[in-house]
mmCIF file of C-alpha atoms and ligand atoms in Angstrom:
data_model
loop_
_atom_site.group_PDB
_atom_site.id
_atom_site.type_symbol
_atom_site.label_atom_id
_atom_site.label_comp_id
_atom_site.label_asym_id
_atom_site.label_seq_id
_atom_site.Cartn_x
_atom_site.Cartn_y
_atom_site.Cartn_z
ATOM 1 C CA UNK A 1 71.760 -13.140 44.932
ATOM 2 C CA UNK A 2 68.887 -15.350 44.492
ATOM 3 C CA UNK A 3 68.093 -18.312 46.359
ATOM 4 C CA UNK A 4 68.699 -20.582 43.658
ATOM 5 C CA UNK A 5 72.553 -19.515 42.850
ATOM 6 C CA UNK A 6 72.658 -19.556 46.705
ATOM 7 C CA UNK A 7 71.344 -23.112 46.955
ATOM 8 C CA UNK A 8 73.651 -24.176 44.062
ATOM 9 C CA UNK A 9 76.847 -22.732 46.162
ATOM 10 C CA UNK A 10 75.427 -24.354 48.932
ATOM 11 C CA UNK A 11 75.251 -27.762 46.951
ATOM 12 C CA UNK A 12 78.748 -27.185 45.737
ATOM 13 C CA UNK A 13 80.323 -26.624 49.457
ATOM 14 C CA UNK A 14 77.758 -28.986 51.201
ATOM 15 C CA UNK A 15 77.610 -32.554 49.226
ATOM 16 C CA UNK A 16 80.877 -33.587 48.943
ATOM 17 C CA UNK A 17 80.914 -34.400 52.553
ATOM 18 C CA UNK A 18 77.833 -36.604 51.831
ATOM 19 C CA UNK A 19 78.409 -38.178 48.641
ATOM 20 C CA UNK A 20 81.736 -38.988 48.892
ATOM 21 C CA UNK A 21 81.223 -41.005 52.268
ATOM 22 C CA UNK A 22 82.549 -44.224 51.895
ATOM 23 C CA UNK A 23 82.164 -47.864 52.614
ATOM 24 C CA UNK A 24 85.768 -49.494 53.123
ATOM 25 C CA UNK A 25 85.376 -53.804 53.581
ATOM 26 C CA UNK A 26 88.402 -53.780 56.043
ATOM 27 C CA UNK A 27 90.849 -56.057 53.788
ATOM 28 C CA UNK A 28 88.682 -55.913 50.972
ATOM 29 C CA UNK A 29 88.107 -59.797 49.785
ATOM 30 C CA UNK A 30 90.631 -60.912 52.282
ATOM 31 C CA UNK A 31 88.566 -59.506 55.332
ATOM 32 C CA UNK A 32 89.631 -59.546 58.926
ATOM 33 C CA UNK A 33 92.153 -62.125 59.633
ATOM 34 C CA UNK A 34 95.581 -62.740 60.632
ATOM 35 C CA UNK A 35 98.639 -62.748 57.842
ATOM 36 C CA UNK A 36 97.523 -59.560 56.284
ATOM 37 C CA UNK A 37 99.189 -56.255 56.390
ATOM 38 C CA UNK A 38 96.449 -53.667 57.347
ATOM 39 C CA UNK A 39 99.386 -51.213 57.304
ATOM 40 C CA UNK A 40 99.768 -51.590 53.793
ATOM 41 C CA UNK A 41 95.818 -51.698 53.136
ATOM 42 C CA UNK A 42 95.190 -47.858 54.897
ATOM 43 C CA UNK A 43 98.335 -46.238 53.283
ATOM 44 C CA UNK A 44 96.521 -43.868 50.656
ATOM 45 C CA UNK A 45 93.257 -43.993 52.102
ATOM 46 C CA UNK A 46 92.244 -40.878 54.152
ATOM 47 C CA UNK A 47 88.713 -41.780 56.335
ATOM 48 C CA UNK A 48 86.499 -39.091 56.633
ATOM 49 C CA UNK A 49 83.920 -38.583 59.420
ATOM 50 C CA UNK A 50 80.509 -40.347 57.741
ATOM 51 C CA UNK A 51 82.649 -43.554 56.230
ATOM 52 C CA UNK A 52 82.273 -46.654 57.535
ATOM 53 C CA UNK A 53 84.354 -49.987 58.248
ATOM 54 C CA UNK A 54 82.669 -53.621 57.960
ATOM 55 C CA UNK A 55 84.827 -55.868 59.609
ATOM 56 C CA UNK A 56 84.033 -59.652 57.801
ATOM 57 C CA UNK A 57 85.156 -62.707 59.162
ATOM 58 C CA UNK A 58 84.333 -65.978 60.286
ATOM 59 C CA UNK A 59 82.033 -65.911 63.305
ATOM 60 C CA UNK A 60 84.075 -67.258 66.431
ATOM 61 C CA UNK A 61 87.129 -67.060 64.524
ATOM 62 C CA UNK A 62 88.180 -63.147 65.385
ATOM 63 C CA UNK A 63 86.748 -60.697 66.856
ATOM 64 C CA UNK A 64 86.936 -56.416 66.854
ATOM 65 C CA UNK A 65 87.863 -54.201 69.795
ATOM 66 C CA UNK A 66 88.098 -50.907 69.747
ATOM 67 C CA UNK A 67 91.335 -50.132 71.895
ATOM 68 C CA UNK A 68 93.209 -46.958 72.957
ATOM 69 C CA UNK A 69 96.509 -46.599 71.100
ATOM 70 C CA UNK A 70 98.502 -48.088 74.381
ATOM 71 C CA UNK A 71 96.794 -51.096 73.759
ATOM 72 C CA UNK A 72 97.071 -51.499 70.155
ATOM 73 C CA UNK A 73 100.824 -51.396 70.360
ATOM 74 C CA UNK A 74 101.051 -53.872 73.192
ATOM 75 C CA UNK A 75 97.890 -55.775 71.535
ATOM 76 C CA UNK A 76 96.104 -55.771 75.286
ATOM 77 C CA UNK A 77 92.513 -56.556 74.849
ATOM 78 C CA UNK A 78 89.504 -54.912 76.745
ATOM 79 C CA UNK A 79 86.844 -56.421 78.481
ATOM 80 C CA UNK A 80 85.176 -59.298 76.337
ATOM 81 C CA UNK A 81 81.729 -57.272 77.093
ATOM 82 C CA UNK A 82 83.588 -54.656 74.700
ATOM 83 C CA UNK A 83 84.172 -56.826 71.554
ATOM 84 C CA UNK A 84 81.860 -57.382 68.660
ATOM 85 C CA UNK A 85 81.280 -60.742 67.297
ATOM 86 C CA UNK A 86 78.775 -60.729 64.560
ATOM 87 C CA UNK A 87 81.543 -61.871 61.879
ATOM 88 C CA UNK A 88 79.568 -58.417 60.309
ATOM 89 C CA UNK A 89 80.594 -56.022 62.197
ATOM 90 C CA UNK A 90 79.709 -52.514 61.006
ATOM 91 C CA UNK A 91 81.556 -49.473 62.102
ATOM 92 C CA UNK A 92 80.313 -45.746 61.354
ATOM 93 C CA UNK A 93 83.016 -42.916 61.464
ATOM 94 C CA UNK A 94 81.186 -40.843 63.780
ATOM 95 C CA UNK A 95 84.342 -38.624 64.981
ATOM 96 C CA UNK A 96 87.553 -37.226 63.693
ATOM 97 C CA UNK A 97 90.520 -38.764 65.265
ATOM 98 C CA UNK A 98 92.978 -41.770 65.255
ATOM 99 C CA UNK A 99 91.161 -44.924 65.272
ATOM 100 C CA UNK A 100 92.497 -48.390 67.000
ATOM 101 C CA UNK A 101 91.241 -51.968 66.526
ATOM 102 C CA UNK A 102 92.577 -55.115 67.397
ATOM 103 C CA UNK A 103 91.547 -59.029 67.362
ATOM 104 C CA UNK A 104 90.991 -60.507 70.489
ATOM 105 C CA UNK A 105 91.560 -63.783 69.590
ATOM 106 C CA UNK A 106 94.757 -66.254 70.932
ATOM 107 C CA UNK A 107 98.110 -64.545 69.402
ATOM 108 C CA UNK A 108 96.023 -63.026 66.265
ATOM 109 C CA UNK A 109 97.417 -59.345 67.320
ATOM 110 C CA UNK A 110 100.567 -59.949 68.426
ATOM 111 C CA UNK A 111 102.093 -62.284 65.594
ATOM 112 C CA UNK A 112 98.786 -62.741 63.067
ATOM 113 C CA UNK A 113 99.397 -58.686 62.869
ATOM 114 C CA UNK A 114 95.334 -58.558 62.945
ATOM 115 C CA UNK A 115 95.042 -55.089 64.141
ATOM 116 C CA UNK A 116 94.375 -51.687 61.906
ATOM 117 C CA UNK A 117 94.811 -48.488 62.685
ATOM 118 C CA UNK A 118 93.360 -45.267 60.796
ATOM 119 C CA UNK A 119 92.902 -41.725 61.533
ATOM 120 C CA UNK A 120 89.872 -40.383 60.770
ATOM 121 C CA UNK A 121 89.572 -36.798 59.463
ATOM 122 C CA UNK A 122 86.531 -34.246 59.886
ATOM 123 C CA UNK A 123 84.679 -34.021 56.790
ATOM 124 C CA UNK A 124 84.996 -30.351 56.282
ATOM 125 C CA UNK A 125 88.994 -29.737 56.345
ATOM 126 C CA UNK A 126 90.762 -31.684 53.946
ATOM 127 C CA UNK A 127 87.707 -31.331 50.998
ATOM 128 C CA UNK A 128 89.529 -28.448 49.257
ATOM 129 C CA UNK A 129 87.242 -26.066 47.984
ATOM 130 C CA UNK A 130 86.998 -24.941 43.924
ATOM 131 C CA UNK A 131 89.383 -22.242 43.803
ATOM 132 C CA UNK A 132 86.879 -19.977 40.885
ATOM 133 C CA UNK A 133 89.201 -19.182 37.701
ATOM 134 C CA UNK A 134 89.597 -15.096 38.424
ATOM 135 C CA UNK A 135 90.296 -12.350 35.762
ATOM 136 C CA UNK A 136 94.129 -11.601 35.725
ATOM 137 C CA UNK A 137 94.767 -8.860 38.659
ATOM 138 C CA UNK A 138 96.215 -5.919 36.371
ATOM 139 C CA UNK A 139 99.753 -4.748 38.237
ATOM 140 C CA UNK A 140 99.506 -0.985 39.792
ATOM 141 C CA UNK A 141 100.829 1.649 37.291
ATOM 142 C CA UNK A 142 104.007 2.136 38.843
ATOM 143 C CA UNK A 143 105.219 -1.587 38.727
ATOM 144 C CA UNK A 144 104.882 -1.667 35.346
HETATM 145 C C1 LIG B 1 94.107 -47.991 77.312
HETATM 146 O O1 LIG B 1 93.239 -49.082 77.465
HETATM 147 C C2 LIG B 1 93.636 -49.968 78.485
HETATM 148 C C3 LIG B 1 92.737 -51.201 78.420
HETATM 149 O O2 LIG B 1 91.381 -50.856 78.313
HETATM 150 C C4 LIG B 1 93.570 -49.241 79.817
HETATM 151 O O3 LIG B 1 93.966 -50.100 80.860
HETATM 152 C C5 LIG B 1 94.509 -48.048 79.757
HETATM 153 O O4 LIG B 1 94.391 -47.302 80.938
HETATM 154 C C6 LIG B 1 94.191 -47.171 78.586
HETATM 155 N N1 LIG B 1 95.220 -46.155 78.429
HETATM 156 C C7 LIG B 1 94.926 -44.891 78.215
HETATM 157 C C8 LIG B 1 96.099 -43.986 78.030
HETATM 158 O O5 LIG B 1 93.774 -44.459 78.158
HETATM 159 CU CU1 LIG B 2 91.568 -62.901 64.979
#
């Protein structure tokens, strides 16, 4: 084989991973706040290790922790050290797994429903590789 074809099956296995990262706006135009289902905003979107999350919202208004899954069901906040505040929050994929994060803010989690939750998947499983069209398999003699 020569290095080219090899570099072209390469290609073909290899860049999917890296083009098709991608940038989710948590909310899209609606952003991080309370009074918005982030249940309904992740169902049909499948994260891939390499995507990333910018969580946009007023600064001083909400906040993002990243929580364990305990505390995203009971809405329990971490330490305040733990919490990012830049109202620009940007969140890179690095790891395959389920993903937690909450608002810290007053009664946003509980009631305001300000919390997402998304499992991330590694980048090489789920990418389904091009099955190659093959030459029909001609049936042994004796099944004919
Ligand atoms: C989840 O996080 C909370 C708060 O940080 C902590 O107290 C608790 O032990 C954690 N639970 C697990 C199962 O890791
Ligand atoms: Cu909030």
């Amino acid at each position: 084989m020569s290095s080219n074809s090899l570099f072209v099956i390469l290609a073909i296995i290899v860049l999917p991973s890296v083009v098709l990262a991608t940038d989710y706006v948590v909310g899209d135009e609606v952003g991080w706040t309370i009074g918005f289902d982030y249940k309904t905003w992740t169902a049909g979107k499948q994260f891939y290790v390499g995507d990333t999350l910018l969580f946009k919202y007023p600064v001083g208004v909400h906040n993002v922790f990243k929580v364990n899954g305990t505390s995203f069901k009971d809405c329990v906040k971490p330490p305040q050290s733990e919490a990012l505040t830049s109202g620009n929050d940007l969140i890179t994929l690095a790891t395959p797994g389920r993903k937690w994060y909450i608002c810290g803010f007053g009664k946003h989690c509980q009631i305001g429903g300000q919390k997402l939750f998304i499992t991330v998947y590694d980048t090489w499983a789920p990418i389904p590789l091009p099955i190659p069209f093959s030459a029909p398999a001609p049936a042994p003699a004796w099944y004919n």
